[in-house]
mmCIF file of C-alpha atoms and ligand atoms in Angstrom:
data_model
loop_
_atom_site.group_PDB
_atom_site.id
_atom_site.type_symbol
_atom_site.label_atom_id
_atom_site.label_comp_id
_atom_site.label_asym_id
_atom_site.label_seq_id
_atom_site.Cartn_x
_atom_site.Cartn_y
_atom_site.Cartn_z
ATOM 1 C CA UNK Z 1 91.310 -166.051 120.942
ATOM 2 C CA UNK Z 2 91.217 -169.490 122.534
ATOM 3 C CA UNK Z 3 89.134 -171.441 120.016
ATOM 4 C CA UNK Z 4 88.317 -174.063 122.677
ATOM 5 C CA UNK Z 5 86.087 -171.513 124.376
ATOM 6 C CA UNK Z 6 84.178 -170.313 121.313
ATOM 7 C CA UNK Z 7 80.780 -169.039 122.423
ATOM 8 C CA UNK Z 8 77.973 -168.653 119.875
ATOM 9 C CA UNK Z 9 74.653 -167.096 120.936
ATOM 10 C CA UNK Z 10 71.464 -167.111 118.830
ATOM 11 C CA UNK Z 11 68.327 -165.010 118.747
ATOM 12 C CA UNK Z 12 66.111 -167.442 116.850
ATOM 13 C CA UNK Z 13 63.782 -165.058 115.072
ATOM 14 C CA UNK Z 14 61.354 -165.479 112.186
ATOM 15 C CA UNK Z 15 59.446 -168.662 112.993
ATOM 16 C CA UNK Z 16 56.140 -166.856 112.542
ATOM 17 C CA UNK Z 17 57.107 -165.305 109.203
ATOM 18 C CA UNK Z 18 58.477 -168.628 107.954
ATOM 19 C CA UNK Z 19 55.087 -170.214 108.673
ATOM 20 C CA UNK Z 20 53.036 -167.353 107.223
ATOM 21 C CA UNK Z 21 54.954 -167.576 103.959
ATOM 22 C CA UNK Z 22 53.855 -171.195 103.686
ATOM 23 C CA UNK Z 23 50.248 -170.558 104.711
ATOM 24 C CA UNK Z 24 50.818 -172.418 107.982
ATOM 25 C CA UNK Z 25 49.896 -171.429 111.550
ATOM 26 C CA UNK Z 26 52.604 -169.673 113.597
ATOM 27 C CA UNK Z 27 52.870 -172.759 115.795
ATOM 28 C CA UNK Z 28 54.116 -174.768 112.786
ATOM 29 C CA UNK Z 29 56.920 -172.222 112.463
ATOM 30 C CA UNK Z 30 57.939 -172.782 116.080
ATOM 31 C CA UNK Z 31 57.832 -176.564 115.566
ATOM 32 C CA UNK Z 32 60.166 -176.159 112.576
ATOM 33 C CA UNK Z 33 62.295 -173.819 114.709
ATOM 34 C CA UNK Z 34 62.756 -176.481 117.373
ATOM 35 C CA UNK Z 35 63.863 -178.970 114.706
ATOM 36 C CA UNK Z 36 66.270 -176.428 113.273
ATOM 37 C CA UNK Z 37 67.686 -175.881 116.759
ATOM 38 C CA UNK Z 38 68.212 -179.628 117.237
ATOM 39 C CA UNK Z 39 70.140 -179.679 113.924
ATOM 40 C CA UNK Z 40 72.234 -176.655 114.919
ATOM 41 C CA UNK Z 41 73.049 -178.193 118.319
ATOM 42 C CA UNK Z 42 74.334 -181.299 116.517
ATOM 43 C CA UNK Z 43 76.297 -179.222 113.975
ATOM 44 C CA UNK Z 44 77.777 -176.891 116.607
ATOM 45 C CA UNK Z 45 78.819 -179.787 118.830
ATOM 46 C CA UNK Z 46 80.846 -181.189 115.924
ATOM 47 C CA UNK Z 47 82.622 -177.855 115.363
ATOM 48 C CA UNK Z 48 84.856 -175.876 117.704
ATOM 49 C CA UNK Z 49 81.897 -174.378 119.552
ATOM 50 C CA UNK Z 50 82.243 -174.837 123.325
ATOM 51 C CA UNK Z 51 79.170 -172.838 124.292
ATOM 52 C CA UNK Z 52 75.924 -172.405 122.375
ATOM 53 C CA UNK Z 53 73.401 -170.120 124.059
ATOM 54 C CA UNK Z 54 69.927 -169.709 122.579
ATOM 55 C CA UNK Z 55 67.030 -167.376 123.370
ATOM 56 C CA UNK Z 56 64.198 -169.857 123.844
ATOM 57 C CA UNK Z 57 61.663 -167.691 125.657
ATOM 58 C CA UNK Z 58 61.954 -164.149 126.900
ATOM 59 C CA UNK Z 59 60.387 -162.418 129.890
ATOM 60 C CA UNK Z 60 58.436 -160.442 127.259
ATOM 61 C CA UNK Z 61 57.089 -163.537 125.450
ATOM 62 C CA UNK Z 62 54.417 -164.342 128.091
ATOM 63 C CA UNK Z 63 52.052 -161.775 126.530
ATOM 64 C CA UNK Z 64 51.739 -163.779 123.293
ATOM 65 C CA UNK Z 65 48.430 -165.586 122.711
ATOM 66 C CA UNK Z 66 47.950 -168.384 125.257
ATOM 67 C CA UNK Z 67 47.848 -171.152 122.671
ATOM 68 C CA UNK Z 68 51.137 -169.964 121.162
ATOM 69 C CA UNK Z 69 52.804 -169.732 124.596
ATOM 70 C CA UNK Z 70 51.573 -173.252 125.412
ATOM 71 C CA UNK Z 71 52.970 -174.511 122.113
ATOM 72 C CA UNK Z 72 56.384 -172.903 122.643
ATOM 73 C CA UNK Z 73 56.534 -174.293 126.194
ATOM 74 C CA UNK Z 74 55.717 -177.747 124.827
ATOM 75 C CA UNK Z 75 58.584 -177.381 122.369
ATOM 76 C CA UNK Z 76 60.933 -176.635 125.249
ATOM 77 C CA UNK Z 77 59.781 -179.861 126.882
ATOM 78 C CA UNK Z 78 60.496 -181.618 123.575
ATOM 79 C CA UNK Z 79 63.968 -180.081 123.272
ATOM 80 C CA UNK Z 80 64.891 -180.848 126.893
ATOM 81 C CA UNK Z 81 63.585 -184.373 126.307
ATOM 82 C CA UNK Z 82 66.124 -185.094 123.558
ATOM 83 C CA UNK Z 83 68.402 -186.617 126.177
ATOM 84 C CA UNK Z 84 69.777 -189.556 124.165
ATOM 85 C CA UNK Z 85 70.592 -187.285 121.217
ATOM 86 C CA UNK Z 86 72.272 -184.761 123.525
ATOM 87 C CA UNK Z 87 74.260 -187.530 125.198
ATOM 88 C CA UNK Z 88 75.295 -188.993 121.835
ATOM 89 C CA UNK Z 89 76.717 -185.574 120.967
ATOM 90 C CA UNK Z 90 78.334 -185.132 124.407
ATOM 91 C CA UNK Z 91 76.279 -181.945 124.989
ATOM 92 C CA UNK Z 92 75.684 -180.646 128.517
ATOM 93 C CA UNK Z 93 72.419 -178.783 129.051
ATOM 94 C CA UNK Z 94 72.339 -175.566 131.032
ATOM 95 C CA UNK Z 95 69.658 -172.928 131.633
ATOM 96 C CA UNK Z 96 69.559 -169.219 132.413
ATOM 97 C CA UNK Z 97 66.483 -167.225 133.349
ATOM 98 C CA UNK Z 98 64.411 -165.920 136.196
ATOM 99 C CA UNK Z 99 64.805 -168.315 139.151
ATOM 100 C CA UNK Z 100 61.718 -170.501 139.608
ATOM 101 C CA UNK Z 101 61.344 -169.507 143.266
ATOM 102 C CA UNK Z 102 61.450 -165.771 142.553
ATOM 103 C CA UNK Z 103 58.162 -163.928 143.188
ATOM 104 C CA UNK Z 104 56.387 -163.525 139.849
ATOM 105 C CA UNK Z 105 58.034 -166.563 138.242
ATOM 106 C CA UNK Z 106 55.576 -168.035 135.755
ATOM 107 C CA UNK Z 107 57.419 -171.122 134.574
ATOM 108 C CA UNK Z 108 55.017 -174.062 134.850
ATOM 109 C CA UNK Z 109 56.139 -177.080 136.861
ATOM 110 C CA UNK Z 110 56.353 -179.355 133.826
ATOM 111 C CA UNK Z 111 58.867 -177.024 132.175
ATOM 112 C CA UNK Z 112 60.830 -176.682 135.425
ATOM 113 C CA UNK Z 113 60.979 -180.472 135.669
ATOM 114 C CA UNK Z 114 62.052 -180.865 132.026
ATOM 115 C CA UNK Z 115 64.848 -178.323 132.539
ATOM 116 C CA UNK Z 116 66.040 -179.947 135.779
ATOM 117 C CA UNK Z 117 65.944 -183.440 134.262
ATOM 118 C CA UNK Z 118 67.884 -182.420 131.143
ATOM 119 C CA UNK Z 119 70.550 -180.729 133.275
ATOM 120 C CA UNK Z 120 70.809 -183.787 135.540
ATOM 121 C CA UNK Z 121 70.801 -186.357 132.717
ATOM 122 C CA UNK Z 122 73.510 -184.587 130.689
ATOM 123 C CA UNK Z 123 75.744 -183.329 133.509
ATOM 124 C CA UNK Z 124 78.367 -186.017 132.808
ATOM 125 C CA UNK Z 125 78.961 -184.725 129.261
ATOM 126 C CA UNK Z 126 82.254 -182.971 128.622
ATOM 127 C CA UNK Z 127 81.563 -181.437 125.205
ATOM 128 C CA UNK Z 128 79.602 -178.364 124.192
ATOM 129 C CA UNK Z 129 77.445 -176.581 126.763
ATOM 130 C CA UNK Z 130 73.971 -175.782 125.427
ATOM 131 C CA UNK Z 131 72.441 -172.972 127.467
ATOM 132 C CA UNK Z 132 68.763 -172.301 126.900
ATOM 133 C CA UNK Z 133 67.571 -168.883 128.024
ATOM 134 C CA UNK Z 134 64.015 -169.467 129.240
ATOM 135 C CA UNK Z 135 61.983 -166.716 130.950
ATOM 136 C CA UNK Z 136 65.123 -164.685 130.364
ATOM 137 C CA UNK Z 137 65.617 -160.954 130.108
ATOM 138 C CA UNK Z 138 68.979 -159.260 130.367
ATOM 139 C CA UNK Z 139 67.767 -156.243 132.307
ATOM 140 C CA UNK Z 140 66.169 -158.494 134.935
ATOM 141 C CA UNK Z 141 69.417 -160.464 135.137
ATOM 142 C CA UNK Z 142 71.523 -157.328 135.592
ATOM 143 C CA UNK Z 143 69.134 -155.683 138.058
ATOM 144 C CA UNK Z 144 69.097 -158.828 140.177
ATOM 145 C CA UNK Z 145 72.897 -159.082 140.009
ATOM 146 C CA UNK Z 146 73.262 -155.443 141.067
ATOM 147 C CA UNK Z 147 70.883 -155.955 144.007
ATOM 148 C CA UNK Z 148 72.760 -159.057 145.134
ATOM 149 C CA UNK Z 149 76.090 -157.279 144.797
ATOM 150 C CA UNK Z 150 74.870 -154.384 146.959
ATOM 151 C CA UNK Z 151 73.494 -156.833 149.549
ATOM 152 C CA UNK Z 152 76.853 -158.645 149.637
ATOM 153 C CA UNK Z 153 78.670 -155.399 150.493
ATOM 154 C CA UNK Z 154 81.300 -156.226 147.862
ATOM 155 C CA UNK Z 155 83.015 -153.528 145.887
ATOM 156 C CA UNK Z 156 81.148 -152.537 142.718
ATOM 157 C CA UNK Z 157 83.453 -153.852 139.993
ATOM 158 C CA UNK Z 158 82.695 -155.622 136.709
ATOM 159 C CA UNK Z 159 84.229 -158.863 138.016
ATOM 160 C CA UNK Z 160 82.101 -158.766 141.176
ATOM 161 C CA UNK Z 161 78.910 -158.005 139.242
ATOM 162 C CA UNK Z 162 79.667 -160.894 136.874
ATOM 163 C CA UNK Z 163 79.650 -163.231 139.908
ATOM 164 C CA UNK Z 164 75.953 -162.551 140.431
ATOM 165 C CA UNK Z 165 74.741 -163.193 136.882
ATOM 166 C CA UNK Z 166 72.391 -166.162 136.381
ATOM 167 C CA UNK Z 167 75.415 -168.197 135.286
ATOM 168 C CA UNK Z 168 78.682 -166.522 136.231
ATOM 169 C CA UNK Z 169 80.664 -169.223 134.439
ATOM 170 C CA UNK Z 170 79.325 -168.400 130.961
ATOM 171 C CA UNK Z 171 82.261 -166.982 128.982
ATOM 172 C CA UNK Z 172 81.891 -163.822 126.888
ATOM 173 C CA UNK Z 173 79.954 -164.329 123.639
ATOM 174 C CA UNK Z 174 82.179 -164.397 120.536
ATOM 175 C CA UNK Z 175 79.424 -164.105 117.975
ATOM 176 C CA UNK Z 176 75.751 -163.251 118.341
ATOM 177 C CA UNK Z 177 73.469 -164.496 115.562
ATOM 178 C CA UNK Z 178 70.108 -162.910 114.814
ATOM 179 C CA UNK Z 179 68.008 -164.370 112.048
ATOM 180 C CA UNK Z 180 65.160 -163.077 109.904
ATOM 181 C CA UNK Z 181 66.429 -159.646 108.989
ATOM 182 C CA UNK Z 182 65.997 -157.981 112.381
ATOM 183 C CA UNK Z 183 69.026 -156.029 113.535
ATOM 184 C CA UNK Z 184 68.168 -155.619 117.203
ATOM 185 C CA UNK Z 185 69.479 -157.182 120.400
ATOM 186 C CA UNK Z 186 66.113 -157.448 122.225
ATOM 187 C CA UNK Z 187 67.354 -157.631 125.820
ATOM 188 C CA UNK Z 188 69.538 -160.707 125.245
ATOM 189 C CA UNK Z 189 72.871 -161.198 127.054
ATOM 190 C CA UNK Z 190 73.621 -157.460 127.193
ATOM 191 C CA UNK Z 191 76.534 -157.998 129.573
ATOM 192 C CA UNK Z 192 77.953 -161.080 127.850
ATOM 193 C CA UNK Z 193 77.971 -159.632 124.288
ATOM 194 C CA UNK Z 194 80.240 -156.755 125.292
ATOM 195 C CA UNK Z 195 82.901 -157.658 122.683
ATOM 196 C CA UNK Z 196 80.897 -159.973 120.407
ATOM 197 C CA UNK Z 197 80.763 -159.906 116.627
ATOM 198 C CA UNK Z 198 77.194 -159.776 115.359
ATOM 199 C CA UNK Z 199 75.935 -161.938 112.518
ATOM 200 C CA UNK Z 200 72.654 -160.747 111.053
ATOM 201 C CA UNK Z 201 71.032 -162.829 108.355
ATOM 202 C CA UNK Z 202 67.820 -162.484 106.356
ATOM 203 C CA UNK Z 203 67.102 -166.202 106.705
ATOM 204 C CA UNK Z 204 64.391 -167.099 109.203
ATOM 205 C CA UNK Z 205 65.411 -169.426 112.052
ATOM 206 C CA UNK Z 206 63.768 -172.601 110.620
ATOM 207 C CA UNK Z 207 66.038 -172.224 107.541
ATOM 208 C CA UNK Z 208 69.220 -171.441 109.505
ATOM 209 C CA UNK Z 209 71.646 -174.298 108.838
ATOM 210 C CA UNK Z 210 75.247 -175.438 109.296
ATOM 211 C CA UNK Z 211 76.411 -173.278 106.361
ATOM 212 C CA UNK Z 212 75.050 -170.190 108.148
ATOM 213 C CA UNK Z 213 76.617 -171.377 111.391
ATOM 214 C CA UNK Z 214 79.999 -171.603 109.660
ATOM 215 C CA UNK Z 215 79.562 -168.082 108.264
ATOM 216 C CA UNK Z 216 78.827 -166.784 111.777
ATOM 217 C CA UNK Z 217 81.846 -168.615 113.228
ATOM 218 C CA UNK Z 218 84.030 -167.221 110.407
ATOM 219 C CA UNK Z 219 83.257 -163.707 111.691
ATOM 220 C CA UNK Z 220 85.166 -164.521 114.879
ATOM 221 C CA UNK Z 221 88.353 -165.247 112.906
ATOM 222 C CA UNK Z 222 88.961 -161.699 111.751
HETATM 223 C C1 FPP L 301 60.874 -166.095 117.236
HETATM 224 O O1 FPP L 301 59.934 -166.324 116.253
HETATM 225 C C2 FPP L 301 61.131 -167.180 118.155
HETATM 226 C C3 FPP L 301 60.695 -167.260 119.453
HETATM 227 C C4 FPP L 301 59.618 -166.492 120.051
HETATM 228 C C5 FPP L 301 61.368 -168.159 120.373
HETATM 229 C C6 FPP L 301 60.873 -169.561 120.292
HETATM 230 C C7 FPP L 301 61.849 -170.402 119.599
HETATM 231 C C8 FPP L 301 61.557 -171.623 119.213
HETATM 232 C C9 FPP L 301 60.230 -172.229 119.453
HETATM 233 C C10 FPP L 301 62.574 -172.422 118.525
HETATM 234 C C11 FPP L 301 62.868 -173.638 119.345
HETATM 235 C C12 FPP L 301 63.579 -173.311 120.546
HETATM 236 C C13 FPP L 301 63.461 -173.953 121.754
HETATM 237 C C14 FPP L 301 64.378 -173.563 122.852
HETATM 238 C C15 FPP L 301 62.500 -175.041 121.989
HETATM 239 P P1 FPP L 301 58.786 -165.256 116.108
HETATM 240 O O2 FPP L 301 57.516 -165.882 116.560
HETATM 241 O O3 FPP L 301 59.151 -164.008 116.821
HETATM 242 O O4 FPP L 301 58.779 -165.031 114.561
HETATM 243 P P2 FPP L 301 58.215 -163.764 113.782
HETATM 244 O O5 FPP L 301 59.044 -162.600 114.246
HETATM 245 O O6 FPP L 301 58.437 -164.115 112.356
HETATM 246 O O7 FPP L 301 56.778 -163.632 114.158
#
């Protein structure tokens, strides 16, 4: 394996349980989760990780209580606003998810703007690519790709379908991390994890640290 292209993907689960254990509201768990993510981005950018892809908000997450959705969206704005930190670590921001102009898209303008600004303000960076999956669902991605492939009259091959994914340039995932004791994939990167190792850990996302990241990366070496 070419270690320069190492791709780590994370399903950041367990923010709610982390908070409940401490007698805190679920939103406090998400706040801690965003801080944990910022730490992991820094740690990953200093290792041989070329791509870090995280499940920030799924197409299924909109049904959560409004206040919780608002809080999680605000945390995305916070993460995408960490421009100087991202630049210091030479990290380029990227996004995958339902296109904002697609009928039914629910991404508020302030999140759209934060995503666009982070992409623009970090596009010069040559280090790790941080892809945030926001309003993302793998089945929607694949259905859209299949429709576009049919409309293009191209031959139905894996390589041609790949061209119509939200980001065709994302390399295959080497290791998928899921925290908090859940061993499910939950409609995340179904195409891209074809040959990935899977690292399940009992630790909730706010406690996931560089030691865990190293353990996940170690799985790709054997
Ligand atoms: C799972 O916790 C996490 C999410 C729903 C995704 C949100 C992730 C964050 C807010 C972390 C920061 C990330 C970004 C991109 C800003 P859960 O609520 O499902 O936890 P539970 O299963 O314990 O209830």
